[in-house]
PDB file of C-alpha atoms in Angstrom:
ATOM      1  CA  UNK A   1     100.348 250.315  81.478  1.00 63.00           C
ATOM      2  CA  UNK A   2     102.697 247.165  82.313  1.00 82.00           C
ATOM      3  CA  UNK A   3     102.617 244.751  79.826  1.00 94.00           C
ATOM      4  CA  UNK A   4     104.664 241.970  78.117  1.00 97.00           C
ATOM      5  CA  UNK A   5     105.770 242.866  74.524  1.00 97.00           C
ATOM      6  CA  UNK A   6     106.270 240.884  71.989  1.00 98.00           C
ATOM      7  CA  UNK A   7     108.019 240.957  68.458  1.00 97.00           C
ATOM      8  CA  UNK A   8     106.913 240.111  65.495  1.00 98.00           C
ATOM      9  CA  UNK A   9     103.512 239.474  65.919  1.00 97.00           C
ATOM     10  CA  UNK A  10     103.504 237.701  62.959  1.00 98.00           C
ATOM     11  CA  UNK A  11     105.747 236.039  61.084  1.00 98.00           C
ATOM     12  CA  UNK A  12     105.779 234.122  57.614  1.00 98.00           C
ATOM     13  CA  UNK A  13     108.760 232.255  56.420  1.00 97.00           C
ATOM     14  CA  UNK A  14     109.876 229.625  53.982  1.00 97.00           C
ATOM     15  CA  UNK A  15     111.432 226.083  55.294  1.00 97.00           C
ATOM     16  CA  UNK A  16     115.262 226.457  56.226  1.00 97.00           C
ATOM     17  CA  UNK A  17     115.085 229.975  57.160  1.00 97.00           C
ATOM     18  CA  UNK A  18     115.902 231.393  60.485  1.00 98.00           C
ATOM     19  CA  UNK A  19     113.572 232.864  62.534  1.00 98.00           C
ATOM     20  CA  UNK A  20     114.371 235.162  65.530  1.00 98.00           C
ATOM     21  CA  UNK A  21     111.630 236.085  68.329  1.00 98.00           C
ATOM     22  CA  UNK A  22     111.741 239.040  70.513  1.00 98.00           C
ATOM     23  CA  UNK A  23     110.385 239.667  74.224  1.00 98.00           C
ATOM     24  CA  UNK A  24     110.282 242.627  76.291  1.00 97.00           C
ATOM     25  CA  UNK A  25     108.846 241.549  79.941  1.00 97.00           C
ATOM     26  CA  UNK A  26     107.484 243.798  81.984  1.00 95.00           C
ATOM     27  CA  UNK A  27     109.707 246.147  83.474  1.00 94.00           C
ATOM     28  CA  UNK A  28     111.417 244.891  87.071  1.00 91.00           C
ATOM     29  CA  UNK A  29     109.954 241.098  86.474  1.00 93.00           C
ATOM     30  CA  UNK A  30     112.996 238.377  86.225  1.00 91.00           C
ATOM     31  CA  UNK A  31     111.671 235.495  85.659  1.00 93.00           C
ATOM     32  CA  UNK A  32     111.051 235.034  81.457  1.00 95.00           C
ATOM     33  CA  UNK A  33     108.919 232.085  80.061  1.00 95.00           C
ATOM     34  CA  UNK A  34     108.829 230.979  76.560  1.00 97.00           C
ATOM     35  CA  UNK A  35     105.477 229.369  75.653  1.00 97.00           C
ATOM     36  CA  UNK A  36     104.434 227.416  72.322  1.00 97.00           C
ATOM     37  CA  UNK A  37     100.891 226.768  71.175  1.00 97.00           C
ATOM     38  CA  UNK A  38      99.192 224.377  68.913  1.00 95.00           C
ATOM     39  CA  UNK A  39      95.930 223.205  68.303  1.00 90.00           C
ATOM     40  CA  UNK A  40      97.225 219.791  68.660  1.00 88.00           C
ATOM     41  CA  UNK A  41      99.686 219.483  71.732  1.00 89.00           C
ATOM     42  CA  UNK A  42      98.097 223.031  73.607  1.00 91.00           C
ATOM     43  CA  UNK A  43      99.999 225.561  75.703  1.00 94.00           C
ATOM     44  CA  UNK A  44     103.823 223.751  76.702  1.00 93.00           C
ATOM     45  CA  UNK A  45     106.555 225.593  77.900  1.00 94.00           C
ATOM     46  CA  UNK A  46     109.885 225.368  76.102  1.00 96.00           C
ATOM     47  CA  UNK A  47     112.521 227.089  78.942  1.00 94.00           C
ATOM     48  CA  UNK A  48     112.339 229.723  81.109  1.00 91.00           C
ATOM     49  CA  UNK A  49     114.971 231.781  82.882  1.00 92.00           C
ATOM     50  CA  UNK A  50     115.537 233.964  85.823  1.00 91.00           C
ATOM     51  CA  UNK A  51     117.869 236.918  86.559  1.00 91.00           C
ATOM     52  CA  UNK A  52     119.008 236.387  82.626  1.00 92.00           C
ATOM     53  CA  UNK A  53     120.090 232.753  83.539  1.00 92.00           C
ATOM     54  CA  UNK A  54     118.090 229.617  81.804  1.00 90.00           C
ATOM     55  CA  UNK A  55     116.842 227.584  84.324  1.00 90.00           C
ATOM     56  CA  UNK A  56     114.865 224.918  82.771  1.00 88.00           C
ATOM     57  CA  UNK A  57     115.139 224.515  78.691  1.00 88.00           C
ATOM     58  CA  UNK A  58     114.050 220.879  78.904  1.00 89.00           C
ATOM     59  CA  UNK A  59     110.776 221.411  76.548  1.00 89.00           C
ATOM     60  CA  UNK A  60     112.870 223.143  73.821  1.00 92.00           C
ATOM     61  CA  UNK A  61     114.378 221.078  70.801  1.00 89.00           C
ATOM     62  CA  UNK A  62     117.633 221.852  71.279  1.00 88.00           C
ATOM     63  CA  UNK A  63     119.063 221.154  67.651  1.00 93.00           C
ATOM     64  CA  UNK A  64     117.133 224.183  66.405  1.00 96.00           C
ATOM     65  CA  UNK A  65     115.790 226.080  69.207  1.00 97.00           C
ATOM     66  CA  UNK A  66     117.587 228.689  71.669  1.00 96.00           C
ATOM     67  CA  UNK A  67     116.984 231.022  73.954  1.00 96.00           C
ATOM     68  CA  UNK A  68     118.690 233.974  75.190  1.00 95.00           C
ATOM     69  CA  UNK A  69     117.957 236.932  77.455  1.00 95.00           C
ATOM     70  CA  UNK A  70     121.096 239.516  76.145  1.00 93.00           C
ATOM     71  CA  UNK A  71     119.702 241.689  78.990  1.00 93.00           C
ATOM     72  CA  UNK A  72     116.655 242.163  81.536  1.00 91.00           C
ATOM     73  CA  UNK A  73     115.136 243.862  78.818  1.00 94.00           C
ATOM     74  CA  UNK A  74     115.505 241.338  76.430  1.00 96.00           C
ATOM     75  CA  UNK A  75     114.579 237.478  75.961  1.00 97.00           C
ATOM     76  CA  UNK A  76     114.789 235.975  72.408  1.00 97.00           C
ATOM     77  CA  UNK A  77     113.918 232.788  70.974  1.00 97.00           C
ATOM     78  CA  UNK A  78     116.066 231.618  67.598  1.00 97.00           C
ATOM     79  CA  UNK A  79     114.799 228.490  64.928  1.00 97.00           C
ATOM     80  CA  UNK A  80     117.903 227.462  62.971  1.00 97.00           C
ATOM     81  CA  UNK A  81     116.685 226.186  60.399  1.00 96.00           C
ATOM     82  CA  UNK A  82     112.990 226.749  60.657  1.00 97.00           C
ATOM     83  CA  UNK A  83     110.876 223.728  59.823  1.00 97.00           C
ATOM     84  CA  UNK A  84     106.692 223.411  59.081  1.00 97.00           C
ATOM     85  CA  UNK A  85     106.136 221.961  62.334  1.00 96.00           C
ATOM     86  CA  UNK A  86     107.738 224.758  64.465  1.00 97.00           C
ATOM     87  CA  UNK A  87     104.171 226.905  62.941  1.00 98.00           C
ATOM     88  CA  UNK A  88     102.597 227.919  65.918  1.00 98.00           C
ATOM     89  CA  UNK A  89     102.139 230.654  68.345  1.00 98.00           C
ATOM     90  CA  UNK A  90     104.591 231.217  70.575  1.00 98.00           C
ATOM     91  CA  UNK A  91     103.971 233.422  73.982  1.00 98.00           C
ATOM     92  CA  UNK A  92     106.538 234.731  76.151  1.00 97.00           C
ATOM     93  CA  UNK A  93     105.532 235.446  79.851  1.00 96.00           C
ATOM     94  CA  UNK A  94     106.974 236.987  82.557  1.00 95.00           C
ATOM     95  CA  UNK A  95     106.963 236.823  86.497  1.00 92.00           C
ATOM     96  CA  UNK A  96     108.446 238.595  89.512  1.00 88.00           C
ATOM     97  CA  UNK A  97     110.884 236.293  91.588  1.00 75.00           C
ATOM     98  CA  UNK A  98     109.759 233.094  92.871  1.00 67.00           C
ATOM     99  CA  UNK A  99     106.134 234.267  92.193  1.00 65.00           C
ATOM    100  CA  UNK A 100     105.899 231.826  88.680  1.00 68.00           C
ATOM    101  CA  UNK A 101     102.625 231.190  89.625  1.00 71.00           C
ATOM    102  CA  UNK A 102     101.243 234.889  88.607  1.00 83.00           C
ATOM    103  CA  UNK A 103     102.448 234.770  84.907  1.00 90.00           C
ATOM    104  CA  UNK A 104     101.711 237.853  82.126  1.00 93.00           C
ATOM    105  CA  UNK A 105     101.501 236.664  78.591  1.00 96.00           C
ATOM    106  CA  UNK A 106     102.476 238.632  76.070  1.00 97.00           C
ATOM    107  CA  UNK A 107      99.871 239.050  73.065  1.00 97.00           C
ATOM    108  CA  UNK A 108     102.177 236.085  71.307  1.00 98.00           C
ATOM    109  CA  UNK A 109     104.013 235.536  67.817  1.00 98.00           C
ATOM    110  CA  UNK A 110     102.172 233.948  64.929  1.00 98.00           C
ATOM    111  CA  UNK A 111     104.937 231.745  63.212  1.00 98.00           C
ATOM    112  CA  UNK A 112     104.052 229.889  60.143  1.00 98.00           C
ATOM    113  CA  UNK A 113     106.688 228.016  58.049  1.00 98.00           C
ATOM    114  CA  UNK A 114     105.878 227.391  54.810  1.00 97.00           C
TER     115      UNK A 114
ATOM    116  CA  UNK B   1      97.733 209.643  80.509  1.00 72.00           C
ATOM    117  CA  UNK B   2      98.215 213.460  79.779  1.00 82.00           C
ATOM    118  CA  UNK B   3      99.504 214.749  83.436  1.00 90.00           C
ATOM    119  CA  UNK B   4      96.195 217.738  82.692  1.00 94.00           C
ATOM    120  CA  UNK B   5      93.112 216.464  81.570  1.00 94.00           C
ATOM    121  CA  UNK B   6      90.034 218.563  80.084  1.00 94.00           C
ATOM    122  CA  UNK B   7      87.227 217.811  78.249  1.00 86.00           C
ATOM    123  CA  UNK B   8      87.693 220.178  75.251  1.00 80.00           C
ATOM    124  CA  UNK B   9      84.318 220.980  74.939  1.00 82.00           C
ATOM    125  CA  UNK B  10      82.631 222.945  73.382  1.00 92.00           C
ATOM    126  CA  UNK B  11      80.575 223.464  76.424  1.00 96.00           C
ATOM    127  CA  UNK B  12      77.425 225.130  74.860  1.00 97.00           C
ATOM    128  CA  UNK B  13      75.217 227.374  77.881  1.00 97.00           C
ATOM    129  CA  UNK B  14      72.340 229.929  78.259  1.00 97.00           C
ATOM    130  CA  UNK B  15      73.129 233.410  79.097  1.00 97.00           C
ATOM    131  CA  UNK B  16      72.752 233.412  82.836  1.00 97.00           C
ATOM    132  CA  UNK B  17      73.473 230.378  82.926  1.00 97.00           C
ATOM    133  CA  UNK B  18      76.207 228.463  85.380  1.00 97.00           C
ATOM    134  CA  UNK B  19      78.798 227.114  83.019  1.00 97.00           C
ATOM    135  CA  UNK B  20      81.216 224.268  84.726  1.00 96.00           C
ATOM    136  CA  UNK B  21      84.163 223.326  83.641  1.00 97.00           C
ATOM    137  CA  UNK B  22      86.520 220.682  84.509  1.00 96.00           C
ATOM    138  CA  UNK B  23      89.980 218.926  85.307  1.00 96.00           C
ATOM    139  CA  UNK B  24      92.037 216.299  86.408  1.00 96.00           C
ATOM    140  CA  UNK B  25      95.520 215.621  86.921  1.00 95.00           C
ATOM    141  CA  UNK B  26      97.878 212.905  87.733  1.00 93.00           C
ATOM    142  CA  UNK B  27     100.426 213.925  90.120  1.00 90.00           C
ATOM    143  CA  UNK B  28      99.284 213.692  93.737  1.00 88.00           C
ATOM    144  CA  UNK B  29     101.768 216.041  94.959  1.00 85.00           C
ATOM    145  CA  UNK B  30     100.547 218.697  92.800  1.00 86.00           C
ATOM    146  CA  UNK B  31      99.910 221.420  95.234  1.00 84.00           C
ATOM    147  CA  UNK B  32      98.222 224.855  93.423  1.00 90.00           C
ATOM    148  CA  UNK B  33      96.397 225.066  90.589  1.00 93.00           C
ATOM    149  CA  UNK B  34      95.169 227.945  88.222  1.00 94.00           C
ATOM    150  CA  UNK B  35      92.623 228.988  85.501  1.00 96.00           C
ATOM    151  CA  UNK B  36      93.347 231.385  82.392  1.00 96.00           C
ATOM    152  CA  UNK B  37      91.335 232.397  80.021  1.00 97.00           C
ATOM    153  CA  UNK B  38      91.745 232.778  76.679  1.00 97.00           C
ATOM    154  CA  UNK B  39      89.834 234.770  73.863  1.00 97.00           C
ATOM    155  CA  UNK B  40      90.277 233.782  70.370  1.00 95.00           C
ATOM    156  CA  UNK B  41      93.590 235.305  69.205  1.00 94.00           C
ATOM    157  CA  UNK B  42      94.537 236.346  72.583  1.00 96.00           C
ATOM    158  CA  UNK B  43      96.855 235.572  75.023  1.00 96.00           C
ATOM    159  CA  UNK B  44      96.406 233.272  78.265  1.00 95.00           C
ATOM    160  CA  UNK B  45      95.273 235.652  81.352  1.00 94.00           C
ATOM    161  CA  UNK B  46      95.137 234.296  85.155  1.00 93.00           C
ATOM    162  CA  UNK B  47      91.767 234.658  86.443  1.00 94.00           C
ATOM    163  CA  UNK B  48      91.825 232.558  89.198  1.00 92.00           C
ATOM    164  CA  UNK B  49      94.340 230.287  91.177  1.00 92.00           C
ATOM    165  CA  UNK B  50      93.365 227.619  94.534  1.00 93.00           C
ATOM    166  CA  UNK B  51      95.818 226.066  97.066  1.00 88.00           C
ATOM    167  CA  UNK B  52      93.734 224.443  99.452  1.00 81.00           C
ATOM    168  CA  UNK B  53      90.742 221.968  99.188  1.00 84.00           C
ATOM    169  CA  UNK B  54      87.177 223.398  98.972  1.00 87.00           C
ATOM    170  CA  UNK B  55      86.056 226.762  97.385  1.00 91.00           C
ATOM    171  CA  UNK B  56      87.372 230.106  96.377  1.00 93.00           C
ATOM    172  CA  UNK B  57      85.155 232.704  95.021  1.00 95.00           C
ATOM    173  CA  UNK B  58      86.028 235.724  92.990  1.00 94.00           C
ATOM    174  CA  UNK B  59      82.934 237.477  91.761  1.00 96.00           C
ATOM    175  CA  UNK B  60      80.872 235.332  89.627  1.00 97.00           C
ATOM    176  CA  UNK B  61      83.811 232.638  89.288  1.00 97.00           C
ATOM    177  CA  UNK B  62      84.338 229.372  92.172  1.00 97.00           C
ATOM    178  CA  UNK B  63      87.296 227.703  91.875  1.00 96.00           C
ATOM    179  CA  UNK B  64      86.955 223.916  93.502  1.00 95.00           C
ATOM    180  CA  UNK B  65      89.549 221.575  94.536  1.00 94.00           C
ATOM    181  CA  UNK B  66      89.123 218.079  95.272  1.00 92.00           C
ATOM    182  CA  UNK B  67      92.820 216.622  96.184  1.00 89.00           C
ATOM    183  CA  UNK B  68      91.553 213.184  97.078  1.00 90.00           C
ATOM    184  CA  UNK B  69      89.993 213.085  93.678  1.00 91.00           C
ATOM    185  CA  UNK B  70      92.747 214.743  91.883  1.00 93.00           C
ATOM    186  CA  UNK B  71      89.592 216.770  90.512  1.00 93.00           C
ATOM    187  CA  UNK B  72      89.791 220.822  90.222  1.00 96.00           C
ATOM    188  CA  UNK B  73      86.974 223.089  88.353  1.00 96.00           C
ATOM    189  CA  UNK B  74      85.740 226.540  87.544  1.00 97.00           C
ATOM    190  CA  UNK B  75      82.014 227.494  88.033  1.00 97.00           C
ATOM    191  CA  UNK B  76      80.763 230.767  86.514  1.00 97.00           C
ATOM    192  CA  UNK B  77      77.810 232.056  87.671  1.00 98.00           C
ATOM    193  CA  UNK B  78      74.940 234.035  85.936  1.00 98.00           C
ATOM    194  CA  UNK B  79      76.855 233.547  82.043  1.00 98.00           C
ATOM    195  CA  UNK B  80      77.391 236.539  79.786  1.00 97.00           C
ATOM    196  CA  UNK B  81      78.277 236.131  76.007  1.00 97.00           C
ATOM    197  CA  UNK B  82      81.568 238.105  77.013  1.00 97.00           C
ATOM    198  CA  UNK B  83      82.557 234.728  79.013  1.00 98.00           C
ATOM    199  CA  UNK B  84      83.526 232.836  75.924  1.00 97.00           C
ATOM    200  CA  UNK B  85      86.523 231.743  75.483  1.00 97.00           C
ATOM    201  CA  UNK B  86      88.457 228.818  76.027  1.00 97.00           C
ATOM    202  CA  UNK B  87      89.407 228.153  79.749  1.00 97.00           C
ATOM    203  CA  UNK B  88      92.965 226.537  79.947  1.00 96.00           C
ATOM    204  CA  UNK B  89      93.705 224.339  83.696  1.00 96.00           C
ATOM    205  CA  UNK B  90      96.860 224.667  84.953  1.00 94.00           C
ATOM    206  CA  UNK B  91      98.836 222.926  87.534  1.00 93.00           C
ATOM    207  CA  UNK B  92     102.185 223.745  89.100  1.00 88.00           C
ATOM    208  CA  UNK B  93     104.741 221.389  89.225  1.00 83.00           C
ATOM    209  CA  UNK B  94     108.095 223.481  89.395  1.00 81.00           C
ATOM    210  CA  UNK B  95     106.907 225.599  85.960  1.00 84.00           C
ATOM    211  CA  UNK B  96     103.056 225.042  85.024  1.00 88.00           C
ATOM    212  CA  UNK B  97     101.837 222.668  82.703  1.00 91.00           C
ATOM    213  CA  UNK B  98      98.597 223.479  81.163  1.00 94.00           C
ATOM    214  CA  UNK B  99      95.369 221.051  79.947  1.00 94.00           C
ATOM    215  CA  UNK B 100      94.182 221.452  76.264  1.00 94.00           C
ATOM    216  CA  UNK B 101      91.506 223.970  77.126  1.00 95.00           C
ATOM    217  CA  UNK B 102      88.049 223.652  77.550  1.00 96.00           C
ATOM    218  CA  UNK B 103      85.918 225.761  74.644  1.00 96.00           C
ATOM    219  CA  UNK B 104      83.114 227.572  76.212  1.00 97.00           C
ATOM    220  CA  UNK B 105      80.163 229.219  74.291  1.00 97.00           C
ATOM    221  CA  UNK B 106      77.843 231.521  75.730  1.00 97.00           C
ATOM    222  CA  UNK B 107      74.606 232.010  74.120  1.00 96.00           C
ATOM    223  CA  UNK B 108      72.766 235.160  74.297  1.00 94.00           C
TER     224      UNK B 108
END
């Protein structure tokens, strides 16, 4: 059974800290989203990359914020330092080739920053 | 003017019911367009997607597009409990960017 993984699924952490985010997409898919959502600005996409290589980070803060994919198996999402309003949930997706249209969300990490 | 526009709802129907939901969006050149669902806790999930103006039907869902009104929606036919969820519009414009979500309540 295919499916995006996604961990922690929940994560609780104090102001300043760092928080790391891991994503496993679905095996022979290239194309890796990283999603936030809140109940007040919805579903927006912070960067996304294909064939390990970011190709549009223009939704991520970058003083605190990055994302890497070490390998094809891999995409993670850092918050240096964490901060109240970064509590959210945050999906990653993935997508075969230039097919971004058909998108698999993972089941999503809880973040709250206390 | 958000670029995806829904009405947040909640959009309260009878089972067996037809529940519509709605969108807009602002960029003319916007050229497909997609539904996901979303149960409470869960993640997004594609249920339908529309290129062209007119209808597509899948089952008990009809996707419409209306480019000249910049107008897409989701019917669902014959309404079952199971149906609610929130229903999130989404419109491709190089990555897609997603309405608020539409809250839709099915009672039996």
């Amino acid at each position: 059974d295919a499916r995006v993984t996604q961990t922690p699924r929940d994560k609780v952490t104090e102001m300043g800290q760092e928080v790391t985010m891991r994503c496993q997409p679905i095996l022979g898919h290239n194309t890796v989203f990283w999603y936030r959502q809140t109940m007040m600005q919805g579903l927006e996409l912070l960067a996304y990359f294909r064939n390990r290589a970011p190709l549009d980070d223009s939704g991520m803060p970058k003083d605190r914020f990055s994302a890497e994919m070490p390998d094809a198996t891999l995409a993670t999402l850092k918050i240096q330092p964490s901060e109240p309003r970064d509590s959210a949930v945050y999906f990653c997706a993935s997508a075969w080739g230039n097919v971004i249209d058909t998108q698999y969300f993972g089941p999503g990490t809880r973040l709250t920053v206390l | 003017q958000k670029e995806v526009e829904q009405n947040s709802g909640p959009l309260s129907v009878p089972e067996g019911a037809i529940a519509s939901l709605n969108c807009t969006y602002s960029d003319r050149g916007s050229q497909s367009f997609f539904w996901y669902r979303q149960y409470s806790g869960k993640s997004p999930e594609l249920i339908m997607f529309i290129y062209s103006n007119g209808d597509k039907e899948d089952g008990r869902f009809t996707a419409q597009l209306n480019k000249a009104s910049q107008y897409v929606s989701l019917l669902i036919r014959d309404s079952q409990p199971s149906d609610s969820a929130t229903y999130l519009c989404a419109v491709m414009r190089g990555k897609l960017i997603f309405g608020q979500g539409t809250e839709l309540s099915v009672k039996p």
